[in-house]
Structure formats: structure tokens, C-alpha cells
Coordinates of C-alpha atoms and ligand atoms in Angstrom, one line a residue:
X1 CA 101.2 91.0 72.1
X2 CA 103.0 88.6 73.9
X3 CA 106.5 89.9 76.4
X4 CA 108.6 87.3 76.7
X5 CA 111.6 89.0 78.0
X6 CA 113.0 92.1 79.4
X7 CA 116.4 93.9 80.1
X8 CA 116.8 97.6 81.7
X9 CA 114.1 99.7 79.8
X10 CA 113.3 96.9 76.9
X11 CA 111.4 94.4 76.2
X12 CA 111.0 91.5 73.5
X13 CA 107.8 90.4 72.2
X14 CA 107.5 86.6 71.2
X15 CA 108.4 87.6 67.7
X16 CA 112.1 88.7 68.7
X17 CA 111.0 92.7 68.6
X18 CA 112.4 95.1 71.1
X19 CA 110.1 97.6 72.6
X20 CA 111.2 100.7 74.9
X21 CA 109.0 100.0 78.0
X22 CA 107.5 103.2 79.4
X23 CA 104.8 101.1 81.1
X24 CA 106.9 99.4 83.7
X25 CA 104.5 97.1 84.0
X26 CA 102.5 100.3 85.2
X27 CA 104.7 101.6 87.3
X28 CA 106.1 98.7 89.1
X29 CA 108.9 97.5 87.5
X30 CA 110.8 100.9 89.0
X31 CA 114.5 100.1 88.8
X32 CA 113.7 98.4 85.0
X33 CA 113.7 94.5 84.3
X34 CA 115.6 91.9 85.6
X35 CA 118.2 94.6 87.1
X36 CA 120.9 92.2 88.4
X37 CA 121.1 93.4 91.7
X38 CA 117.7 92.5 92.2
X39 CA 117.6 89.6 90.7
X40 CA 120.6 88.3 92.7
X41 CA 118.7 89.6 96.0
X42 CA 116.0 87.2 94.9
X43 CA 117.9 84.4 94.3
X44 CA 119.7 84.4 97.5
X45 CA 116.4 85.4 99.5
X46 CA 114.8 82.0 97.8
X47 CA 117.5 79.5 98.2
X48 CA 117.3 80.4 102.0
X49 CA 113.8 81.4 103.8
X50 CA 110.6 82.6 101.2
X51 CA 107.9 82.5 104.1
X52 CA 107.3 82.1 107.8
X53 CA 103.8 83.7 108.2
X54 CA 103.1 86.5 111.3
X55 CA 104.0 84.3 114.1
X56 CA 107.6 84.9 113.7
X57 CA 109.6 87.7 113.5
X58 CA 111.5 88.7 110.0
X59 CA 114.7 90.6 109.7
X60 CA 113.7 91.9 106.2
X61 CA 110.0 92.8 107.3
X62 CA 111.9 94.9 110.1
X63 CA 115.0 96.3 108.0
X64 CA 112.4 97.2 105.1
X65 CA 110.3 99.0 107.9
X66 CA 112.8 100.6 109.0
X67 CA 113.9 101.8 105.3
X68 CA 110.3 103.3 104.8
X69 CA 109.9 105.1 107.9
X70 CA 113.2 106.9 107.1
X71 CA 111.7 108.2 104.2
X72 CA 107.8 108.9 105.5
X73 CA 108.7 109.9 109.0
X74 CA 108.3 108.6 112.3
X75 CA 105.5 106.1 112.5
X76 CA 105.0 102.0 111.9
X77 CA 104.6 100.2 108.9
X78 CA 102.3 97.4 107.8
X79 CA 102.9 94.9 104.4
X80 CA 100.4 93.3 102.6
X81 CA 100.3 92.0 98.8
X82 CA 98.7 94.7 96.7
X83 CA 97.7 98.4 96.4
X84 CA 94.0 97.7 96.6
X85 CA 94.9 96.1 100.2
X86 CA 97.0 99.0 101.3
X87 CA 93.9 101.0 100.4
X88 CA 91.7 98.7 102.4
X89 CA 93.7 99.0 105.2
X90 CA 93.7 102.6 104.9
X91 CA 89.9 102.8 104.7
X92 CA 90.3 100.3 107.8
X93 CA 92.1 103.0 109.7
X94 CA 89.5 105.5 109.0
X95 CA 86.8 103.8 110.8
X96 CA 89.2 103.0 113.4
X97 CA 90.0 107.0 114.1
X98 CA 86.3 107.6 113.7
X99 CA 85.2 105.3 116.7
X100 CA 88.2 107.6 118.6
X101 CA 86.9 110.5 117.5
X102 CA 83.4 109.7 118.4
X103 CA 84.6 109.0 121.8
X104 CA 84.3 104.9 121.5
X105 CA 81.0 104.7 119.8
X106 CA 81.0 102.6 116.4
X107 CA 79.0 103.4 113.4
X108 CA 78.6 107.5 113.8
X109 CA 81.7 108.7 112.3
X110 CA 83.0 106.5 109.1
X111 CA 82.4 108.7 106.2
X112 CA 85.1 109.4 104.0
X113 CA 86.1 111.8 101.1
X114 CA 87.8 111.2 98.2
X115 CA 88.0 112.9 95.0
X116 CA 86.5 112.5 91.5
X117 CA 88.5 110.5 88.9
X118 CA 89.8 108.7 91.7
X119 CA 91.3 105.2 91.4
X120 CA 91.8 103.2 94.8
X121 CA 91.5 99.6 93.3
X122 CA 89.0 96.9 92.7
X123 CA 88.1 95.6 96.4
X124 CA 84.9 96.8 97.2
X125 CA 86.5 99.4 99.7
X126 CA 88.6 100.5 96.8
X127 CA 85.4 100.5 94.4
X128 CA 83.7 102.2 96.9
X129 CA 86.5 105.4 96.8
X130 CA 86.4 105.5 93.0
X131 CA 83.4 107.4 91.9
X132 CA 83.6 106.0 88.3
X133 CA 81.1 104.0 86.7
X134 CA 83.1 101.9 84.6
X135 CA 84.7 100.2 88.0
X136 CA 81.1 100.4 90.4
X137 CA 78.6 99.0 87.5
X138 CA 76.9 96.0 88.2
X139 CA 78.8 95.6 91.7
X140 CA 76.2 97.6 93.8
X141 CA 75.3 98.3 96.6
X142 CA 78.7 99.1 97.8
X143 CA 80.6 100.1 101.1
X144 CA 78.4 102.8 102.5
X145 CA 80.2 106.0 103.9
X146 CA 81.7 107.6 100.6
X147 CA 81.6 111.0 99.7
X148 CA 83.5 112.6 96.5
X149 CA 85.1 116.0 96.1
X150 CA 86.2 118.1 92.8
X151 CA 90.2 117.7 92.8
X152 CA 92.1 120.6 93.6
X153 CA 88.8 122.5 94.9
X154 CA 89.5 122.7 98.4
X155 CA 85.6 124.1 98.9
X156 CA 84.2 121.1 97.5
X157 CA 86.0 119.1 99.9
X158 CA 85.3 121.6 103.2
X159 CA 81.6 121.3 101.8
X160 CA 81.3 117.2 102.6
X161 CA 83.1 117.5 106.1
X162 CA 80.5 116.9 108.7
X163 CA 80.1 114.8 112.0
X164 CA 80.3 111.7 110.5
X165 CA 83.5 112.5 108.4
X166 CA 86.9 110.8 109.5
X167 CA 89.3 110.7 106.9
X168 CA 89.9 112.6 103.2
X169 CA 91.6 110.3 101.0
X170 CA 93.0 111.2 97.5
X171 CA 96.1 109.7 95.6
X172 CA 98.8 112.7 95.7
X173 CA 98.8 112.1 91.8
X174 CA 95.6 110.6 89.9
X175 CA 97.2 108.3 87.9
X176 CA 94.3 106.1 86.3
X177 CA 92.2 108.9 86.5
X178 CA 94.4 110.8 83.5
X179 CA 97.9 111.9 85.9
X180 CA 96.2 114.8 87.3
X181 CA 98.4 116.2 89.7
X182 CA 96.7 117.5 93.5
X183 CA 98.3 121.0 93.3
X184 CA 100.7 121.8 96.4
X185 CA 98.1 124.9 97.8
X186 CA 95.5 122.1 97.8
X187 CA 97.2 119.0 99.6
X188 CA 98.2 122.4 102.3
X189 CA 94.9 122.7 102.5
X190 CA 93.5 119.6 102.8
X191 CA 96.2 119.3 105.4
X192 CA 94.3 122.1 107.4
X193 CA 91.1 120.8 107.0
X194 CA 91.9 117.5 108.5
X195 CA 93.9 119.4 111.7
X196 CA 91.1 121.6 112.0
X197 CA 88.0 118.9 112.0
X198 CA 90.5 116.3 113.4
X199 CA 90.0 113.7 110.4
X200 CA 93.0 111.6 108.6
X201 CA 94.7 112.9 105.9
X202 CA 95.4 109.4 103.9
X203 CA 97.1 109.4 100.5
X204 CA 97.6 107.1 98.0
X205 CA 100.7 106.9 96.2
X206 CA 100.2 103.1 95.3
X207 CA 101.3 104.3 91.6
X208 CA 103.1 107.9 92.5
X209 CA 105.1 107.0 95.3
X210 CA 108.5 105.2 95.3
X211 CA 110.7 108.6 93.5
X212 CA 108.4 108.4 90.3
X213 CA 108.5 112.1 90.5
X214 CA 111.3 112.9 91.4
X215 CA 111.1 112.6 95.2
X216 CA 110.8 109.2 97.4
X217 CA 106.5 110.5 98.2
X218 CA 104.8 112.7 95.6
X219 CA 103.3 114.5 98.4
X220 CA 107.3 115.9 99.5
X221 CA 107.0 118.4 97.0
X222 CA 103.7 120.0 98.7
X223 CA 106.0 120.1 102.0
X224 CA 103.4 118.6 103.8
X225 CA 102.9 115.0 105.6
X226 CA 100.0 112.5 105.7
X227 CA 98.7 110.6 108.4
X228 CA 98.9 108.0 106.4
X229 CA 100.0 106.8 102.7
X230 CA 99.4 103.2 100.9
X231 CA 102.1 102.3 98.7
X232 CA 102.7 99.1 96.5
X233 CA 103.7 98.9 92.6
X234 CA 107.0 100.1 92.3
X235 CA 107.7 98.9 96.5
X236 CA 108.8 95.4 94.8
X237 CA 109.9 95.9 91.6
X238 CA 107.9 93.3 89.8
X239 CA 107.4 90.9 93.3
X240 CA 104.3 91.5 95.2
X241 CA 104.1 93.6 97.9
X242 CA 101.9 96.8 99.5
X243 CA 102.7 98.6 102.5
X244 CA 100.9 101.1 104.7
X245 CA 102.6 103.6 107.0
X246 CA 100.9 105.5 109.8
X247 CA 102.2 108.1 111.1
X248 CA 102.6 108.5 114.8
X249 CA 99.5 110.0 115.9
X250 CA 97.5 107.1 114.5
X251 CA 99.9 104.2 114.6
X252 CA 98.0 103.1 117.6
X253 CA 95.0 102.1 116.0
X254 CA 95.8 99.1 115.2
X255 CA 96.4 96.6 117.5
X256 CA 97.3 92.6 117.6
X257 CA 94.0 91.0 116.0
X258 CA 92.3 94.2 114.1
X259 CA 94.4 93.5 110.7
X260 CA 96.3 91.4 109.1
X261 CA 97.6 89.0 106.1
X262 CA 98.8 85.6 105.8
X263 CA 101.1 86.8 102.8
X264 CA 102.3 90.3 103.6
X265 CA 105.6 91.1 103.9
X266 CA 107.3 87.5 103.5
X267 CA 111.0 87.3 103.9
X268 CA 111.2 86.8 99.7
X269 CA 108.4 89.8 99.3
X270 CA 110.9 92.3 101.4
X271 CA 114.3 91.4 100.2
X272 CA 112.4 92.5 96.6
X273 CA 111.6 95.6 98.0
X274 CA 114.8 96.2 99.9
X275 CA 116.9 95.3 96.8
X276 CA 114.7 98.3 94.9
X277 CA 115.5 100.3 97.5
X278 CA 119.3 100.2 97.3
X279 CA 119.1 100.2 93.7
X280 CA 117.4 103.7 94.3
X281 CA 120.1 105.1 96.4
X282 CA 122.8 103.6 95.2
X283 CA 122.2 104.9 91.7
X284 CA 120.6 107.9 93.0
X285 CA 117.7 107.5 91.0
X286 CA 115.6 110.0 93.1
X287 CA 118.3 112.9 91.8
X288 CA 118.3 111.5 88.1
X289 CA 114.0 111.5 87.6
X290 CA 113.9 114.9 89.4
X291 CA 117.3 116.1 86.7
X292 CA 116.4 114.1 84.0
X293 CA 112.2 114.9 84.1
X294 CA 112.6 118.4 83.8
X295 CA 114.2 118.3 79.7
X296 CA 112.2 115.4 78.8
X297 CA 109.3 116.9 80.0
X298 CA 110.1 120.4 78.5
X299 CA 111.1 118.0 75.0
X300 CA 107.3 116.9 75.5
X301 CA 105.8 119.9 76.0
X302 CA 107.8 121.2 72.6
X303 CA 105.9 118.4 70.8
X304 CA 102.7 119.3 72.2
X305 CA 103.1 123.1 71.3
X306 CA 104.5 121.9 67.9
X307 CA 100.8 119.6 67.7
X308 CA 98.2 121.7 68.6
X309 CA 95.4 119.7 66.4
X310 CA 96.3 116.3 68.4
X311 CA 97.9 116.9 72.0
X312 CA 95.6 119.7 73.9
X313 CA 98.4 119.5 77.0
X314 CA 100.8 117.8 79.1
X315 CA 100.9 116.7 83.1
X316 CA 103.1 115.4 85.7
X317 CA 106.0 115.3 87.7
X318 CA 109.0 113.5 87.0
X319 CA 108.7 109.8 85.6
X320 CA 105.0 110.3 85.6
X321 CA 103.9 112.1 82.6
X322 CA 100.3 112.2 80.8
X323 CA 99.8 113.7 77.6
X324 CA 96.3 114.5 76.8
X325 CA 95.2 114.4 73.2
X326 CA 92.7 115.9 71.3
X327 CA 90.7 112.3 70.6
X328 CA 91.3 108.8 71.4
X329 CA 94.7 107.6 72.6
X330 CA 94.1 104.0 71.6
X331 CA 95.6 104.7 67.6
X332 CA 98.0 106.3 69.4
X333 CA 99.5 103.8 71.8
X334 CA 99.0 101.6 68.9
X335 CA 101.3 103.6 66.5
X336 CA 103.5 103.9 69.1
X337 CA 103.9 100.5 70.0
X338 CA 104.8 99.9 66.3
X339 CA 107.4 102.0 66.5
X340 CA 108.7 100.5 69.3
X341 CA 107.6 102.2 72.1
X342 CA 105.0 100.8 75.1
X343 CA 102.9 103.6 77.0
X344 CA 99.4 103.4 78.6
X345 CA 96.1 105.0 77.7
X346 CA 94.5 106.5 80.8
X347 CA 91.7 109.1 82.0
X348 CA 90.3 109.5 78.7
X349 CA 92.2 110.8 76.3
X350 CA 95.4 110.7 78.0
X351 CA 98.6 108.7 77.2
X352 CA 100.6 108.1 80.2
X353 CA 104.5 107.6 79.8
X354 CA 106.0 105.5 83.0
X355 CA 109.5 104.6 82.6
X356 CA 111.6 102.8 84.9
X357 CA 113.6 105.3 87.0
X358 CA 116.6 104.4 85.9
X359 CA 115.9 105.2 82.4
X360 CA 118.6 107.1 80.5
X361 CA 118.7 110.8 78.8
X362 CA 118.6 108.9 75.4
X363 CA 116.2 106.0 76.4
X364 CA 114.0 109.5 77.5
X365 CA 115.0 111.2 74.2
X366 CA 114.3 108.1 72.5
X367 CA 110.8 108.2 72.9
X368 CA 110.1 112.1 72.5
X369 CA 111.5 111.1 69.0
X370 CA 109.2 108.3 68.2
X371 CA 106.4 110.3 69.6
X372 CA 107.4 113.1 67.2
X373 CA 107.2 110.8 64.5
X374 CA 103.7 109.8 65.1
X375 CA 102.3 112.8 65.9
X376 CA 104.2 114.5 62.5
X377 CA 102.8 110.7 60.9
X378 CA 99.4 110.7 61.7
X379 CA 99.1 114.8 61.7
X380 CA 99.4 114.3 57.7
Ligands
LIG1 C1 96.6 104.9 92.7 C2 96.3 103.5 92.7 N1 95.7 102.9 93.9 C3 95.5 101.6 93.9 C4 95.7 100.8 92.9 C5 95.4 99.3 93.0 O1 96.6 98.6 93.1 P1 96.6 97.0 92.8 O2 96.3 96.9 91.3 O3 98.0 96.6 93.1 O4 95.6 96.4 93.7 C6 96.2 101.3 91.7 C7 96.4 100.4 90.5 O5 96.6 100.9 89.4 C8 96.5 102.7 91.6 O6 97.0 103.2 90.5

């Protein structure tokens, strides 16, 4: 299938067929296609400065910094290109803390936890997080130092902390992993286990972060705060661009000459990422995916209970929803896409449903329908 255009929550395949577009592009294009506003931001930002490198200051490097520690807290930001490079620079942080916590000596404490099902991208830091076979086969031996707990069992975590340990890193939801959700008891607790054994809490919300559920971080509705939290995807709204925020007490780590990027956070990457974030609050999108998730997910949970021999259960928050089926989703994202409706197979035998934020009640009730119809189609 070939996309040759898009507008708001469609899309138009080469043939001239519209699709409703619950991929966003997997969860990047967050405020829809082509939204003018951002499209006009672009423009402008082109036809005037698109790159400088690090060795000048940028306005919208510091204006979008400024933005994003608003909504993470107080702290400092870094921009690179991708989410598996916000992740690296995570996992870069970690060692960093772990020479401070083992009083300046490298190489004793750089072990790091994350959880099964994980997905923290295809770099070989990111490869090395993501205890799945289907990502590590044939690119072994990788980064040394990993350690994996069960999600949402805070013992299994506790278990793997020892001397060598200086971060936990999980996403706040899994999304390739089958949107499985870190419940709020067990990011609390994982919070207490990192004060307690003084290690970095670092979360990804490369694909939940950005108001997909229903708040700017996924992690706000635990009531907690990370050390620190890689974000990309929906950041840009279609441009490239990943950022990292540390939070205060590690924001000193890195210093002139440990990290950087020759693309991050170009003058044309941030005016992208600023233009989604006034799109966000001007349309106070964060309010309409935390109102409108709540009957479309109730409207999806209806068709589940209404499907018992295909869909075994629904997950999520907000614009982030998984439906797991009883088999493969494959004939299903198929017959969906038939019928005019894009989603993405994930974990398994989940479908994943991702539409922009600024999707409407009936573009939301549009696609329960269509669902409906397969399931009631293929139930036959
Ligand atoms: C949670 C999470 N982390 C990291 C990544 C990697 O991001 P990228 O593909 O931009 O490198 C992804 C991509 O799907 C993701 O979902």
C-alpha cells in the first residue's frame, strides 16, 4: 500500500482511497497530517535558518527547552534525531550516575534494569534493553550490563538491584511490546526502589509521551517523577526530533564534550516541535484525549464483551489503545484496512489503535463501527 497524501486523521493511498489513520505514522504524526499551522511553522522556519550545528546558540532549541521543562519539571533538556538516541543517551546517563555513585571509579556500577517485552529501539544500547529475540538475533554479543524484570512485579525488579546497579529503565507504557500499561502502585514503587538504592529512575515515553494518554507524560497519572524521560515520535509531528530531560539532581552529568549530535535540535527540527506544541494547547488536546478516551474506550470494551471468541481484552490510556485478540491480528488489520481503517499489529496478538490527538468523537466512533463490522464479519 502506497500513502500518497494526508489531511487531519486521513489518508489517500495511490489509488485515490481514503483511510482513517489510527497509526499516526506510529504515534508521531500527533496533531494529524499536514495541520496548517504546522505546516506554515515549517515553511517559515525553512525560508529563514534550517541549521547552524552546536556552536551557536538557537532561539528555538531554547524556547522548545523551555516548553518541555514546563511540562517535566525543573531540569535541562538535550535534542537529538530519534527515540533510539534519546534512549542511548539515557543508558549514557546511567553509566555516568554509576561512576558517581561508585565514588569516581568506572566500570563497577553500570548495570541496568529494564523489563520484559520491552522496546527501547534498534541501536545496540537499545537492543541491548529489549529482552526480545526477534530484535537481539544474530546481533550478539551485545552491550554488557543488562538485567530484565517482570512488568508490574515490583519483586522481580528489587531482586536484580545489586552493587553494580544504577538505573531501572522501563517505558511508562509498553507500546511494541502489546500497550501494556506499568500500573501506578508499581512506577510508586519503582520510584522507592531507585531513592532507596540511589539508582535513576529513567522512562521512556518515546511512543507514550506527548498527551497520547491523556496527560503531557504517561507517568503524570502515577503522580510520580523520573530522573529522567526520552521522548521523540510525536515531539515533531512527522519532522525528526528526540529529546532527553534530566531532572535536576542528574542534570549535571553531562558536561561540554560527554554527548552530543551534529543534527539534534536544528532551528527547522524545533520550530516542528514547537508548532505541535501550540497546536496541543491551543486546541487543548491534552483535555480532549483524556474526555474523549474514556467513551471510545468504554465503546471498545462493549465490542470486546460483545466478541468474546476473537478479542480476549482491551488496554490503555487515552489515544493509546491495544486490543488483544484471541489469534493473529494480521487478518485483522488487514480487514480493517479494507474497510478503511489503518491500525498496527503489536505484542503478539494485539492491535494497537494510535490516532492523532486531535481526532474527533466521530472520527473515534468511526472506527469502533468499522471494527464492529469486522469482528460481527469475520465472527460468521
Ligand atoms: C517506546 C519506544 N522507545 C524507542 C523507540 C525507538 O524510536 P525510533 O524508532 O525513533 O528510534 C520506539 C519506537 O517504536 C518506541 O516505541
Amino acid at each position: 500500500m502506497t500513502i500518497v497524501r494526508g489531511r487531519g486523521s486521513m489518508v489517500w493511498d495511490d489509488q485515490g482511497k481514503a483511510y482513517l489513520d489510527f497509526t499516526s505514522g506510529l504515534a508521531v504524526s500527533a496533531i494529524g497530517h499536514c495541520h496548517p499551522q504546522w505546516v506554515e511553522a515549517v515553511r517559515r522556519q525553512a525560508g529563514e535558518l534550517v541549521h547552524t550545528s552546536n556552536l551557536f546558540r538557537n532561539p528555538n532549541q531554547a524556547e522548545l527547552a523551555r516548553r518541555l521543562v514546563g511540562y517535566a519539571g525543573p531540569g535541562r533538556v538535550f535534542f537529538c534525531n530519534s527515540g533510539a538516541e534519546a534512549n542511548e543517551a539515557l543508558l549514557k546517563l546511567a553509566r555516568l550516575h554509576g561512576v558517581r555513585r561508585s565514588g569516581g571509579e568506572e566500570g563497577k556500577c553500570y548495570k541496568v534494569i529494564s523489563a520484559e517485552k520491552a522496546f527501547h529501539g534498534r541501536t545496540f544500547g537499545g537492543m541491548s534493553a529489549t529482552p526480545q529475540e526477534k530484535i537481539q538475533k544474530n546481533f550478539r554479543p551485545l552491550v554488557p550490563g543488562f538485567a530484565h524484570g517482570e512488568l508490574n512485579n515490583l519483586q522481580s525488579f528489587a531482586d536484580l538491584v545489586d552493587e553494580a546497579t544504577a538505573a531501572i529503565f522501563v517505558e511508562t507504557i509498553q507500546g511494541e511490546g502489546g500497550v501494556n500499561p506499568c500500573t501506578p502502585e508499581f512506577l510508586a514503587g519503582l520510584r522507592r526502589l531507585c531513592d532507596k538504592h540511589n539508582l535513576l529512575l529513567l522512562l521512556d515515553e518515546v511512543q507514550c509521551g506527548i498527551c497520547r494518554t491523556g496527560r503531557f507524560f504517561a507517568f503524570e497519572h502515577a503522580g510520580i517523577r523520573p530522573d529522567a524521560i526520552g521522548m521523540a515520535k510525536g515531539l515533531g509531528g512527522g519532522f525528526p526530533i528526540g529529546a532527553v530531560w534530566i531532572g535536576e539532581g542528574a542534570a549535571e552529568l553531562f558536561q561540554p564534550g560527554s554527548h552530543g549530535t551534529t543534527f539534534g535540535g536544528t532551528p527547522l527540527a524545533c520550530a516542528a516541535a514547537l508548532a505541535v506544541l501550540d497546536v496541543i494547547e491551543r486546541e487543548r488536546l491534552i483535555a480532549h484525549v483524556g474526555r474523549e478516551g474514556i467513551p471510545w474506550f468504554q465503546a471498545l470494551a462493549g465490542l470486546a464483551k460483545a466478541h468474546p471468541g476473537q478479542v480476549r481484552g482491551i488496554r490503555g490510556h487515552g489515544f493509546m489503545i491495544g486490543v488483544e485478540m484471541a489469534g493473529e491480528p494480521a487478518p485483522y488489520v488487514a480487514a480493517l484496512r479494507e474497510q478503511g481503517l489503518l491500525t498496527a499489529a503489536a505484542g503478539g496478538n494485539c492491535i494497537r489503535f494510535l490516532p492523532p490527538l486531535n481526532a474527533t468523537a466521530a472520527e473515534l466512533a468511526r472506527s469502533v463501527e468499522i471494527f464492529g463490522a469486522v469482528l460481527s464479519a469475520r465472527g460468521q
